[in-house]
Short mmCIF file of C-alpha atoms in Angstrom, two decimals:
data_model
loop_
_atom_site.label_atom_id
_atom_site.label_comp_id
_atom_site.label_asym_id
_atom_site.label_seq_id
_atom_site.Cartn_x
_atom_site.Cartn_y
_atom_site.Cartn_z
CA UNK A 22 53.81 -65.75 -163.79
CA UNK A 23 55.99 -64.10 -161.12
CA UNK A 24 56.05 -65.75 -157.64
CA UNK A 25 55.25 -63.87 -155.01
CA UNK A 26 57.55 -64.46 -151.66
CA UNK A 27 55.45 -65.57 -149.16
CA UNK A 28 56.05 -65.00 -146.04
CA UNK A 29 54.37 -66.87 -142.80
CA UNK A 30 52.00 -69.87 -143.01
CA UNK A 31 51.48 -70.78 -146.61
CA UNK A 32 49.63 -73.09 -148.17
CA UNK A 33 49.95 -76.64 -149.51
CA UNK A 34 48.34 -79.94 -150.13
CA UNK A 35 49.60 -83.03 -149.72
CA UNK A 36 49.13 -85.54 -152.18
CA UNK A 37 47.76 -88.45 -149.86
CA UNK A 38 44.86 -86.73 -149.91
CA UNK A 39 44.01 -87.84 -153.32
CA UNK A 40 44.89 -91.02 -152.57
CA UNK A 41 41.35 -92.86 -153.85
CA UNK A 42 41.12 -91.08 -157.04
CA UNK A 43 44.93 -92.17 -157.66
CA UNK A 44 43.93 -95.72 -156.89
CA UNK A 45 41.26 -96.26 -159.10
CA UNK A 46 42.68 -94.30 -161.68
CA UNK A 47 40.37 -91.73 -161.89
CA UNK A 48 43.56 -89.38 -161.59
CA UNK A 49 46.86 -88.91 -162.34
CA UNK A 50 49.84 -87.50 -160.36
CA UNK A 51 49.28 -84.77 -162.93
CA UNK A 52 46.04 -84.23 -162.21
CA UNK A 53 46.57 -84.00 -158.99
CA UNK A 54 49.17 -81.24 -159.23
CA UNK A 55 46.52 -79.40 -161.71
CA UNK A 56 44.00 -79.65 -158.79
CA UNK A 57 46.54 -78.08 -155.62
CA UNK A 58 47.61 -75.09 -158.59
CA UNK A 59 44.00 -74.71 -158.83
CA UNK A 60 43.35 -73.33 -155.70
CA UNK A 61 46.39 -70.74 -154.91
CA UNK A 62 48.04 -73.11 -153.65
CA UNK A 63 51.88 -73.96 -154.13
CA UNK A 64 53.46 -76.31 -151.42
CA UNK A 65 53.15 -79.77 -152.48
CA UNK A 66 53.75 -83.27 -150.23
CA UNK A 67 54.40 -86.80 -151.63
CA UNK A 68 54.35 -89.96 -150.83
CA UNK A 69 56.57 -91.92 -153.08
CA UNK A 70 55.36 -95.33 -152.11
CA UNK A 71 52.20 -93.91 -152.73
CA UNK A 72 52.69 -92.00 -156.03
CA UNK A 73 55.91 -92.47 -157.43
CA UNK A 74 56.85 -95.71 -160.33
CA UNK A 75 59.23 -98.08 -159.42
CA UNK A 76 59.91 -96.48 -155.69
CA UNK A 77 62.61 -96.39 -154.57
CA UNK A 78 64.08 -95.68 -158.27
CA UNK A 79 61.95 -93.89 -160.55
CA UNK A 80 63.51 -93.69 -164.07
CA UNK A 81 65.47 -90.53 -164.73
CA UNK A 82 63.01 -89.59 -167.67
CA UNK A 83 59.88 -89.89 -164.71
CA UNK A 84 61.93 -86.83 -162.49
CA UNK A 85 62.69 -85.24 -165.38
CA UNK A 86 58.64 -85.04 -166.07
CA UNK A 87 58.59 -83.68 -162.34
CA UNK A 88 60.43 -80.83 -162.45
CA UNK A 89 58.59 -80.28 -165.39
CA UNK A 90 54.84 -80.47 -163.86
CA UNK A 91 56.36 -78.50 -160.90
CA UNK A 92 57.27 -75.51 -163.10
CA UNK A 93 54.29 -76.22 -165.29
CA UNK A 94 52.04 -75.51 -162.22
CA UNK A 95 54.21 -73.34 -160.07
CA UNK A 96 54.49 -75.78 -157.37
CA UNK A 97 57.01 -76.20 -154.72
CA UNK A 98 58.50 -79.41 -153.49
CA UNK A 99 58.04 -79.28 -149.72
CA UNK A 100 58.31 -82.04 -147.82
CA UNK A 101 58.93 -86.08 -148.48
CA UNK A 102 56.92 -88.36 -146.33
CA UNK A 103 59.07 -91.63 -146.24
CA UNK A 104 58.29 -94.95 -144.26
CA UNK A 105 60.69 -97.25 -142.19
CA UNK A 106 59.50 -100.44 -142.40
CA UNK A 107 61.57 -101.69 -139.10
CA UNK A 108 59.41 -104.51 -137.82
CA UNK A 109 59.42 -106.28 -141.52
CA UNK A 110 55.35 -107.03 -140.54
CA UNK A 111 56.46 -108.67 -137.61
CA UNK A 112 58.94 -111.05 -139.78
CA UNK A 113 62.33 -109.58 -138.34
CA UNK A 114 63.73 -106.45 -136.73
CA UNK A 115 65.62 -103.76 -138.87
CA UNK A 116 69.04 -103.46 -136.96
CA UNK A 117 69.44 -99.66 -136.18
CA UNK A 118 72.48 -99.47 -139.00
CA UNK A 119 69.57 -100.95 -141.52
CA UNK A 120 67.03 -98.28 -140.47
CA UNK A 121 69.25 -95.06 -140.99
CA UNK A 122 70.73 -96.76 -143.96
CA UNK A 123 66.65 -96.84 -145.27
CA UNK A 124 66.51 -93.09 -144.02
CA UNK A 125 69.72 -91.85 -146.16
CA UNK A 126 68.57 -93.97 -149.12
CA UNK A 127 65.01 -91.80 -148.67
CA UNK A 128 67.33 -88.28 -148.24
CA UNK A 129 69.29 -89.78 -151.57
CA UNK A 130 65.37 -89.48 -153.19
CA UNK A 131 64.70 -86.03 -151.49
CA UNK A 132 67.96 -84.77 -152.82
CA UNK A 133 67.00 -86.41 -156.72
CA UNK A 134 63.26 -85.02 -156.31
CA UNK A 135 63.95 -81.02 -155.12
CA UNK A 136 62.93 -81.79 -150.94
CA UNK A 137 64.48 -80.35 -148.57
CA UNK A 138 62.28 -82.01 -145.80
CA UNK A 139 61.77 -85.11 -145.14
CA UNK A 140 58.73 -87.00 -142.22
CA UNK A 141 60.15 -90.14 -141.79
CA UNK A 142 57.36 -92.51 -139.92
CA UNK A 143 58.79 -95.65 -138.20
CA UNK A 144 58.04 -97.46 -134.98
CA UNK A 145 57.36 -95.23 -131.77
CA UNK A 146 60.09 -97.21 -129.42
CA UNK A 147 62.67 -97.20 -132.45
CA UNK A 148 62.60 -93.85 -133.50
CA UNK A 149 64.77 -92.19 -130.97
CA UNK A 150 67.82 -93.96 -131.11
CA UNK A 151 66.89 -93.96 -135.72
CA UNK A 152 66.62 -90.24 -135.26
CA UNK A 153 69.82 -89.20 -133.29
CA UNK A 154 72.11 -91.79 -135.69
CA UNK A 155 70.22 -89.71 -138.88
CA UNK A 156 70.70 -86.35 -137.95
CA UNK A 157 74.66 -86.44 -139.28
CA UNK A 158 73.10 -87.99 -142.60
CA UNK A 159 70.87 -85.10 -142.41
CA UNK A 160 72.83 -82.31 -142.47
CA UNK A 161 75.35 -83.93 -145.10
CA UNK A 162 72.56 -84.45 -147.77
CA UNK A 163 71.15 -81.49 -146.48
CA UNK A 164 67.38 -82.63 -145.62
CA UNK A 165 65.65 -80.95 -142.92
CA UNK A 166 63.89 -84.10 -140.91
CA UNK A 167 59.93 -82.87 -139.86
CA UNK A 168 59.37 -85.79 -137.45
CA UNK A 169 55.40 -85.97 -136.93
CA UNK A 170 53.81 -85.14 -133.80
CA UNK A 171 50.68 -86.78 -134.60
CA UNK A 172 47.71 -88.54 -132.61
CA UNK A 173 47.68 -89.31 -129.99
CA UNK A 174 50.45 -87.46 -128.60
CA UNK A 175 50.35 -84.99 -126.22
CA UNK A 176 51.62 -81.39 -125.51
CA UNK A 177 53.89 -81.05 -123.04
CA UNK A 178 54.46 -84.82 -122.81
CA UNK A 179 57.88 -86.84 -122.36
CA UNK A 180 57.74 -88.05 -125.51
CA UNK A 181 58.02 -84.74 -127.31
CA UNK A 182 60.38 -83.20 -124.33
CA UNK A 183 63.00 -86.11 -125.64
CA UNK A 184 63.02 -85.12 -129.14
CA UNK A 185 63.64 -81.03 -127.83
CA UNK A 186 66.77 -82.72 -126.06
CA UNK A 187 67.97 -84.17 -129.14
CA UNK A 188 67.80 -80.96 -130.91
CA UNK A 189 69.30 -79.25 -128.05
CA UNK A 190 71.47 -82.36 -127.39
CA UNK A 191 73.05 -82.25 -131.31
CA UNK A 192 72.51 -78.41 -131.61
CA UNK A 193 71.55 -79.39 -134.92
CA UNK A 194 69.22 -77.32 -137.43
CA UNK A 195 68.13 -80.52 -139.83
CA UNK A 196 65.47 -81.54 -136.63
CA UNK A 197 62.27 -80.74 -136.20
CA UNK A 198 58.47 -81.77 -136.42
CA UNK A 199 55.82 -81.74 -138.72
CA UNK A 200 52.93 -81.04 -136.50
CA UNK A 201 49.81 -82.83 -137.60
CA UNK A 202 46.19 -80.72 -136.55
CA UNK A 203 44.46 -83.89 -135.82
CA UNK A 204 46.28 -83.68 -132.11
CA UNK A 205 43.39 -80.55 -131.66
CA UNK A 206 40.65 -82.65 -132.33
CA UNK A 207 38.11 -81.12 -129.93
CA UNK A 208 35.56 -83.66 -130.36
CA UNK A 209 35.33 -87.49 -132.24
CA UNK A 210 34.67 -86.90 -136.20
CA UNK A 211 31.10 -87.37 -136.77
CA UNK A 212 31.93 -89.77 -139.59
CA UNK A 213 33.81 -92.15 -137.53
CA UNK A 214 30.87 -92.60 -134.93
CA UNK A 215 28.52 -92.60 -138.14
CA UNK A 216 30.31 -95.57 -139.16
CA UNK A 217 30.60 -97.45 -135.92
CA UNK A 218 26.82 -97.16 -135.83
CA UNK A 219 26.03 -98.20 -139.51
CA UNK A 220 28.36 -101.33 -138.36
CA UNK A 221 26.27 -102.39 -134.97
CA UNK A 222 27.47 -100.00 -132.45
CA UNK A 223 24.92 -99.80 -129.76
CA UNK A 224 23.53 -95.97 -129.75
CA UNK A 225 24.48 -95.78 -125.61
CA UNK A 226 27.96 -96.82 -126.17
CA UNK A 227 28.81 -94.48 -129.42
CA UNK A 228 26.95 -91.17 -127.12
CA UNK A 229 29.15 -92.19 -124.27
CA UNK A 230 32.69 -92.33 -126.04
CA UNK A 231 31.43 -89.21 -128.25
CA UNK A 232 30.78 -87.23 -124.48
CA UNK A 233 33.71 -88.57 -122.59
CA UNK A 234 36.04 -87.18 -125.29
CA UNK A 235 34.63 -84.42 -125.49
CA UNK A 236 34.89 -84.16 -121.73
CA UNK A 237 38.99 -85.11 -122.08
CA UNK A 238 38.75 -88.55 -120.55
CA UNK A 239 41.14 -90.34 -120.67
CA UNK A 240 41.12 -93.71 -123.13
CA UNK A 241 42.07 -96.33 -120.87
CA UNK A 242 38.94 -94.99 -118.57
CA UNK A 243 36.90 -94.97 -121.44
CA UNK A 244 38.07 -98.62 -122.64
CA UNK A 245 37.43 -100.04 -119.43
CA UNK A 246 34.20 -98.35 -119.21
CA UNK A 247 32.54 -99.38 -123.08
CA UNK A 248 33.97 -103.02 -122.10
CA UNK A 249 31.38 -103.16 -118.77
CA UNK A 250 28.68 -101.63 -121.13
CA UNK A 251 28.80 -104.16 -123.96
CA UNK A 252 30.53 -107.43 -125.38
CA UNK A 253 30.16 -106.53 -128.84
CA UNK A 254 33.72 -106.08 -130.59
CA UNK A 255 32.33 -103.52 -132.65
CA UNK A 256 31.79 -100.92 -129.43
CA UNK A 257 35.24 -101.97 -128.28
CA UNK A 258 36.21 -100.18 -131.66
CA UNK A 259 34.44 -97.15 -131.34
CA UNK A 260 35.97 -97.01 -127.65
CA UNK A 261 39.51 -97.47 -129.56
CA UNK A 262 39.17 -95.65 -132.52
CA UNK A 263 37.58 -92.63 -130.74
CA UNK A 264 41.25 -91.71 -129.39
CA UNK A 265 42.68 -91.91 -132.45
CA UNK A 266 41.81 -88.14 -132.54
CA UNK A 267 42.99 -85.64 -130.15
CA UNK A 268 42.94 -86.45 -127.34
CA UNK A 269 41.18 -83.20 -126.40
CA UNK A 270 43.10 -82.52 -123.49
CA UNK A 271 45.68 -80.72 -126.06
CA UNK A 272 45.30 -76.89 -126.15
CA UNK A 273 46.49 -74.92 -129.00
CA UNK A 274 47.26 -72.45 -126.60
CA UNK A 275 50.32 -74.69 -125.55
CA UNK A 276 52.13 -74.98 -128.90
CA UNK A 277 54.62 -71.81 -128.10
CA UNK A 278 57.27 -74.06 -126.92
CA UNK A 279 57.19 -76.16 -129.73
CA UNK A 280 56.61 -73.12 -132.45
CA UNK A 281 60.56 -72.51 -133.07
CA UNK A 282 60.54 -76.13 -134.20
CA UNK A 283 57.78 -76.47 -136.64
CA UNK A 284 58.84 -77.46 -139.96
CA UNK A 285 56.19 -78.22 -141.21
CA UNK A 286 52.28 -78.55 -140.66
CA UNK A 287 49.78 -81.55 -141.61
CA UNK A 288 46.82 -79.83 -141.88
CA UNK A 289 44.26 -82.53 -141.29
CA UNK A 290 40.77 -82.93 -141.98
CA UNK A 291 38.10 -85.39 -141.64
CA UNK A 292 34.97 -83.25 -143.02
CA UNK A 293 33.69 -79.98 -143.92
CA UNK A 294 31.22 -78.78 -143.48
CA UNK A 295 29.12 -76.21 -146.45
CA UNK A 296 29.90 -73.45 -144.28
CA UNK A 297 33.46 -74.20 -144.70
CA UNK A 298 34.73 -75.69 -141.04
CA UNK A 299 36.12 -78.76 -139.88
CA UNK A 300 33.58 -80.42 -137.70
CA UNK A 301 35.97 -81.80 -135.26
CA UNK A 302 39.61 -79.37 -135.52
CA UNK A 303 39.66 -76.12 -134.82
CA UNK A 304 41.26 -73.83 -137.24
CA UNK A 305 39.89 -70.72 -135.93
CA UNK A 306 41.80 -71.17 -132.98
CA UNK A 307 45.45 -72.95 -134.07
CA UNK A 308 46.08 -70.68 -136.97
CA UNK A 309 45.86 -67.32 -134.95
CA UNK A 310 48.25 -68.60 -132.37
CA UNK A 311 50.70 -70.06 -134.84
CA UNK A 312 50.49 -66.65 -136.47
CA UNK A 313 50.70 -64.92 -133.16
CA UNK A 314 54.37 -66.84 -132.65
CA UNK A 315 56.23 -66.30 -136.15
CA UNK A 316 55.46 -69.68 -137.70
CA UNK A 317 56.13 -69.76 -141.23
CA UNK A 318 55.79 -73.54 -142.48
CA UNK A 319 53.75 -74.36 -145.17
CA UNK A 320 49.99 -76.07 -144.29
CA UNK A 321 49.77 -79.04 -146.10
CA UNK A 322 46.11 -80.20 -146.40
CA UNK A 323 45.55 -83.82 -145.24
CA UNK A 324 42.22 -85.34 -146.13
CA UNK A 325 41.76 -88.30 -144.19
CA UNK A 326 38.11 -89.12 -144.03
CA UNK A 327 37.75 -91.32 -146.90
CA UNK A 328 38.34 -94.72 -144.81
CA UNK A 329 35.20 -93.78 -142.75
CA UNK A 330 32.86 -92.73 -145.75
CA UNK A 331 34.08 -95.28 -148.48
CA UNK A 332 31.62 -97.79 -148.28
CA UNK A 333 28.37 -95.45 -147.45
CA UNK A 334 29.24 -92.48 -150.20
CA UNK A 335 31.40 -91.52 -153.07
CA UNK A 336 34.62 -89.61 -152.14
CA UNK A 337 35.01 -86.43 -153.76
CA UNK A 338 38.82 -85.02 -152.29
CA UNK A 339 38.94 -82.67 -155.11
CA UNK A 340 35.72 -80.57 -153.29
CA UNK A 341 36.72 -81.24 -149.62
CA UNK A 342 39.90 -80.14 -150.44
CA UNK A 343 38.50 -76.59 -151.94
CA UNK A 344 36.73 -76.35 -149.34
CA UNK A 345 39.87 -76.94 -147.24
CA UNK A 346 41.65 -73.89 -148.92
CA UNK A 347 38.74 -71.95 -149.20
CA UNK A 348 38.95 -72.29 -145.31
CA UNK A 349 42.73 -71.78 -144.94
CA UNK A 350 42.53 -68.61 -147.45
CA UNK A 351 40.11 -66.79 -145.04
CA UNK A 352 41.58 -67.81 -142.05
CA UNK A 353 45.28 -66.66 -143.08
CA UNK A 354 43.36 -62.91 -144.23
CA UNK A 355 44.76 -63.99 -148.15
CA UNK A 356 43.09 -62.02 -150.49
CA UNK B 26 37.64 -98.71 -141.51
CA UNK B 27 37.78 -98.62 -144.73
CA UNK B 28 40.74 -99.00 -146.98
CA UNK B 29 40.12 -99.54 -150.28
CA UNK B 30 38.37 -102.68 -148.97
CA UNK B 31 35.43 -102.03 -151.69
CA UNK B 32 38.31 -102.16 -154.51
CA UNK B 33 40.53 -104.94 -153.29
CA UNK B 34 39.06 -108.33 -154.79
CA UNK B 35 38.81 -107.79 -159.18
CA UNK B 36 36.81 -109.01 -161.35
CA UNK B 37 39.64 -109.03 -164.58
CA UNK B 38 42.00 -112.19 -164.06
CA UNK B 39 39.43 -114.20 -161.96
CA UNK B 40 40.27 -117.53 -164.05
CA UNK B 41 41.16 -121.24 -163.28
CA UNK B 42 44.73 -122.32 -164.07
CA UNK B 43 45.31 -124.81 -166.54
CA UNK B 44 49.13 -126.50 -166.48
CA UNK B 45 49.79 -129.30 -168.75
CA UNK B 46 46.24 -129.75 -170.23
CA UNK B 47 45.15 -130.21 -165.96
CA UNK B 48 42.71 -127.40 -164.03
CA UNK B 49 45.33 -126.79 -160.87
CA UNK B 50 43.36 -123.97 -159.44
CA UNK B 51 42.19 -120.38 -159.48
CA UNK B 52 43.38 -117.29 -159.71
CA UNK B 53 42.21 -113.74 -158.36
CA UNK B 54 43.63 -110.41 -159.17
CA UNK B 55 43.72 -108.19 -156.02
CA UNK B 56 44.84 -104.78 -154.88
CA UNK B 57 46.66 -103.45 -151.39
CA UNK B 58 44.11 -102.55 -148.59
CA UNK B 59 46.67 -99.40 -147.30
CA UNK B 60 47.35 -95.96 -148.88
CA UNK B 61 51.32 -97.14 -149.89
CA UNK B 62 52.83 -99.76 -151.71
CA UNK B 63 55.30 -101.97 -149.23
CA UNK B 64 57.80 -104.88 -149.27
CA UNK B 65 56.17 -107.95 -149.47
CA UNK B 66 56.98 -108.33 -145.70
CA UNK B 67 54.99 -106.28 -144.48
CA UNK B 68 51.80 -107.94 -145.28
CA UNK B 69 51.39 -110.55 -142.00
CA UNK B 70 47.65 -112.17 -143.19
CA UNK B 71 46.54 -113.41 -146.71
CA UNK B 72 43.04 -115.87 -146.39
CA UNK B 73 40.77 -116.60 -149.01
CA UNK B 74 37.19 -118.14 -148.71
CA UNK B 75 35.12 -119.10 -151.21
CA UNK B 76 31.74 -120.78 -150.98
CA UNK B 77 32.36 -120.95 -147.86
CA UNK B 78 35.45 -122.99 -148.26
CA UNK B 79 38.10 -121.46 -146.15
CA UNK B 80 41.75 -122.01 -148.39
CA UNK B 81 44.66 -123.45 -145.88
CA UNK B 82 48.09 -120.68 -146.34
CA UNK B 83 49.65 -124.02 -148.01
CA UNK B 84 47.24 -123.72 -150.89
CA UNK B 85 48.33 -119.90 -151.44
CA UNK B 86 50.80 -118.20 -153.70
CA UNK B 87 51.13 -114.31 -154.26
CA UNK B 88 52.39 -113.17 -157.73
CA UNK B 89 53.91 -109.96 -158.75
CA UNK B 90 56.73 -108.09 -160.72
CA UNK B 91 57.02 -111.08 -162.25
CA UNK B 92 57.59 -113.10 -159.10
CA UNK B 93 55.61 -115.99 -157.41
CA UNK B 94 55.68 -116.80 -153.46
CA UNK B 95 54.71 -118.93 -150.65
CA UNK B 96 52.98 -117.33 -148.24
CA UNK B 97 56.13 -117.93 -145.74
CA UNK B 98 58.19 -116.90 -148.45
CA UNK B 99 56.41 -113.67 -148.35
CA UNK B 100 57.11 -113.15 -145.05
CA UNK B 101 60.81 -112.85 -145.84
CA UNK B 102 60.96 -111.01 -149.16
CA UNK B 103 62.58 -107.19 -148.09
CA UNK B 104 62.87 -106.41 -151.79
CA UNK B 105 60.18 -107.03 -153.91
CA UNK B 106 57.25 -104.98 -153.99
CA UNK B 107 53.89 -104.90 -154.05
CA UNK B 108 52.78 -101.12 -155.69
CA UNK B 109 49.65 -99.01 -154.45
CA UNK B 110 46.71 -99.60 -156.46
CA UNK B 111 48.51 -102.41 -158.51
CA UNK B 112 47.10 -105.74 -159.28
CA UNK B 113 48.68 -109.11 -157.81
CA UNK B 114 47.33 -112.40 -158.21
CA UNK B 115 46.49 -114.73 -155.78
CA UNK B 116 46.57 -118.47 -156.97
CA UNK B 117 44.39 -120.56 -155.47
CA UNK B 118 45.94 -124.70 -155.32
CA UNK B 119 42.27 -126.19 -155.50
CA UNK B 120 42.36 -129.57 -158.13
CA UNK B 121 39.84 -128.71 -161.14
CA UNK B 122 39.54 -125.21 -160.13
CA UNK B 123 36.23 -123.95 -159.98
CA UNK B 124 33.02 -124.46 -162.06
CA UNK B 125 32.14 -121.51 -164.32
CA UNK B 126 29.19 -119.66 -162.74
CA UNK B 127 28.84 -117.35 -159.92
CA UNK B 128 31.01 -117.37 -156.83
CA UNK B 129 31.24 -115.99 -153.58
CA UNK B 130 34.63 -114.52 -152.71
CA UNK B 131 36.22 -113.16 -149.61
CA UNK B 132 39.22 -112.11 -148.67
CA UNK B 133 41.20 -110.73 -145.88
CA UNK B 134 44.35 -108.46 -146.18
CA UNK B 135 46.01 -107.62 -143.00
CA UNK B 136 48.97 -105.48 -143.33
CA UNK B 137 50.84 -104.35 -140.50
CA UNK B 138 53.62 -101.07 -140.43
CA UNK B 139 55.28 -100.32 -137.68
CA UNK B 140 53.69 -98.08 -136.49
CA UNK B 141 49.68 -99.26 -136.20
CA UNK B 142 48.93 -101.38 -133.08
CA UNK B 143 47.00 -104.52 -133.01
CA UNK B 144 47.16 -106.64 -135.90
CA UNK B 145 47.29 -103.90 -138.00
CA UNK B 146 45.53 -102.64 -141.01
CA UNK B 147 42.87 -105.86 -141.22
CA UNK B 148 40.67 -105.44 -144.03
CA UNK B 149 37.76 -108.02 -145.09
CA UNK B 150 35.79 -107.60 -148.45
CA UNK B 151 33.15 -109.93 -149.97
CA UNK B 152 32.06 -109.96 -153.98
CA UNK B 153 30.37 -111.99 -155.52
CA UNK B 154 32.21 -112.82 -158.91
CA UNK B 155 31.52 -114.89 -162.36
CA UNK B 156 33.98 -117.27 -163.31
CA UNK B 157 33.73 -117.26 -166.73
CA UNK B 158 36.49 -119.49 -167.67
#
């Protein structure tokens, strides 16, 4: 079958999102490349501490079998999400030379696996400094780095203004983002207040946190507020976990700036609904504008609502994920 | 949240341990509460109760790969591995073990990247298991 060159916002899945059916076994990495091929889709993202034997060494005979699934299904290698473990659980602190050493070891794999792109996810304070030493290593093994903007960061905030001065800084093409959609959550995902309430939340305190999102409060208001409601520890959570999401005060309507930078795109979801929406991000509105501005990474679906639903329902990714693309498909005017 | 929590404690390898013709303790075969596999130091919380007994980190020791640790040991191992979805086993140092019959196990995981605040990923699951021998 002849590949069509795409151009623009394409679509992809990556594999965390069949991360429970991997687990128990009820799929293979196989399978799940059968199930993203399935769909029209071709971009594929991997974990390899997630998926992959023996990380961070698979046996030659194990990539050999995935180059051979990739062709088998017509699936392209997109981006490498890697982890630097720098605070050793709190045991000892990676020196900076032991962190980009991890990082080129994880380029090494990209190189052996057919990525180009790499998301690297270490500690907040420590990845500056990880970042600017990398970006050399980068360009030698020639591995675009996607850095994740993901919850709860903000548009237009310091923390992503410092990582445009690196890449201005270096004048360096091997930096960008990935830019995760859960930053446009516009309101709290109905299954994490579902499961605050199945846990004890009091009623008041979920409806306030749900409405004072909603209304782009901040979290430290909101914190300070659910404490003077109630003592219970489980309405502290929902007070937490609620700005996990979002926050809502980010507008899709400021992403221009960041655009030209966009490697790549987490497109996460918590549910959706039958009529084919995400109850809490809103599609209708980022794709357009990413559209609008020349973006031409690949959407890789994230499904990340199992750890709210696991212990009231069986997770089915495989449907949420159709559901997903079916979504995606209409939304980029695919045929 | 939860994170595998429903999946972590097993039912296969739940066994006393028998050394020299003497029951030394128990053994559970359990699973990582997080969507990666990790070094072993990255796990910072390991506590077992059962029947209510609550074991001391003393009476611990983590198996896998081949490998057996401490719990402080643990803390300090950068290399070895403990897989997504893969089975370790937790020994359990209690004399004579425990009687064959129905038990009630919990456990708590707590594993903490970099990158989640708090104590982390903290995940508590409670099954009730037979020991059958």
């Amino acid at each position: 079958m002849a590949q069509q060159e795409k151009t623009g916002l394409k679509r992809g899945v990556t594999l965390y999102s069949y991360q429970e059916e991997f687990y128990t076994r009820a799929m293979t990495l196989e399978d799940c490349l059968a199930e993203v091929a399935s769909m029209g889709a071709d971009g594929v993202e991997l974990l390899p501490e997630q998926m992959v034997p023996d990380y961070p060494n698979p046996s030659q005979s194990w990539v050999d079998q995935w180059f051979n699934w990739l062709d088998k299904y017509h699936l392209k290698p997109v981006c490498l999400d890697t982890f630097v473990d720098n605070t050793w659980g709190g045991h000892r602190v990676m020196s900076l030379d032991e962190s980009v050493e991890t990082l080129v070891m994880q380029m090494k794999m990209c190189n052996r696996l057919g990525f180009k792109m790499m998301r690297p996810t270490t500690g907040h304070d420590a990845a500056p400094e990880m970042m600017l030493k990398a970006i050399p290593y980068a360009e030698k093994y020639e591995v675009k780095i996607a850095f994740e903007l993901h919850t709860p960061v903000t548009l237009g905030s310091k923390f992503i203004d410092n990582y445009l001065g690196l890449i201005e800084k270096t004048g360096t093409r091997h930096f960008g983002f990935t830019l995760d959609l859960g930053l446009f959550c516009t309101r709290v995902p109905r299954i994490v207040s579902d499961y605050h309430l199945r846990h004890g939340a009091s009623e008041e305190v979920v409806r306030y946190a749900i409405e004072a999102f909603a209304n782009r409060a901040d979290a430290q208001t909101v914190d300070a507020e659910v404490k003077k409601m109630s003592t219970k520890e489980i309405d502290h959570m929902m007070a937490m976990f609620a700005y996990r999401y979002g926050p809502a005060t980010n507008d899709p309507r400021d992403l221009p700036y960041i655009i030209p930078h966009i490697f790549n795109i987490h497109g996460k979801f918590y549910e959706m609904t039958e009529e084919m929406r995400e109850y809490s991000v809103p599609y209708e509105t980022i794709l357009p504008i990413l559209m609008e501005h020349g973006c031409a990474a690949y959407i890789n679906s994230e499904y990340e609502g199992q750890r709210w639903t696991q212990n009231v329902y069986d997770t089915d990714s495989c449907e949420i994920l159709r559901r997903h693309h079916l979504m995606l498909k209409q939304l980029l005017g695919e045929n | 949240m939860a994170l595998f929590e429903k999946y972590m404690l097993m039912t296969r390898g739940f066994q006393n341990v028998v050394e020299d013709g003497k029951t030394v303790g128990f053994q559970i075969k359990i699973r990582i509460t997080y969507y990666r596999g990790i070094s072993l130091a990255v796990i910072n919380g390991l506590e077992v109760t059962v029947d209510g007994k609550k074991y001391l980190p003393e009476q611990l020791r983590f198996s896998t790969g081949g490998h057996t640790f401490t719990l402080e040991e643990m803390g300090r191992e950068e290399k070895v591995r403990w897989p997504f979805g893969e089975p370790a086993t937790l020994t359990v140092l209690e004399p004579e073990g425990l009687k064959p019959g129905l038990h009630e196990v919990k456990l708590e995981e707590v594993i903490k990247p970099p990158y989640m605040p708090g104590r982390g990923f903290v995940a508590q699951f409670t099954r009730k298991m037979t020991l059958v021998a």
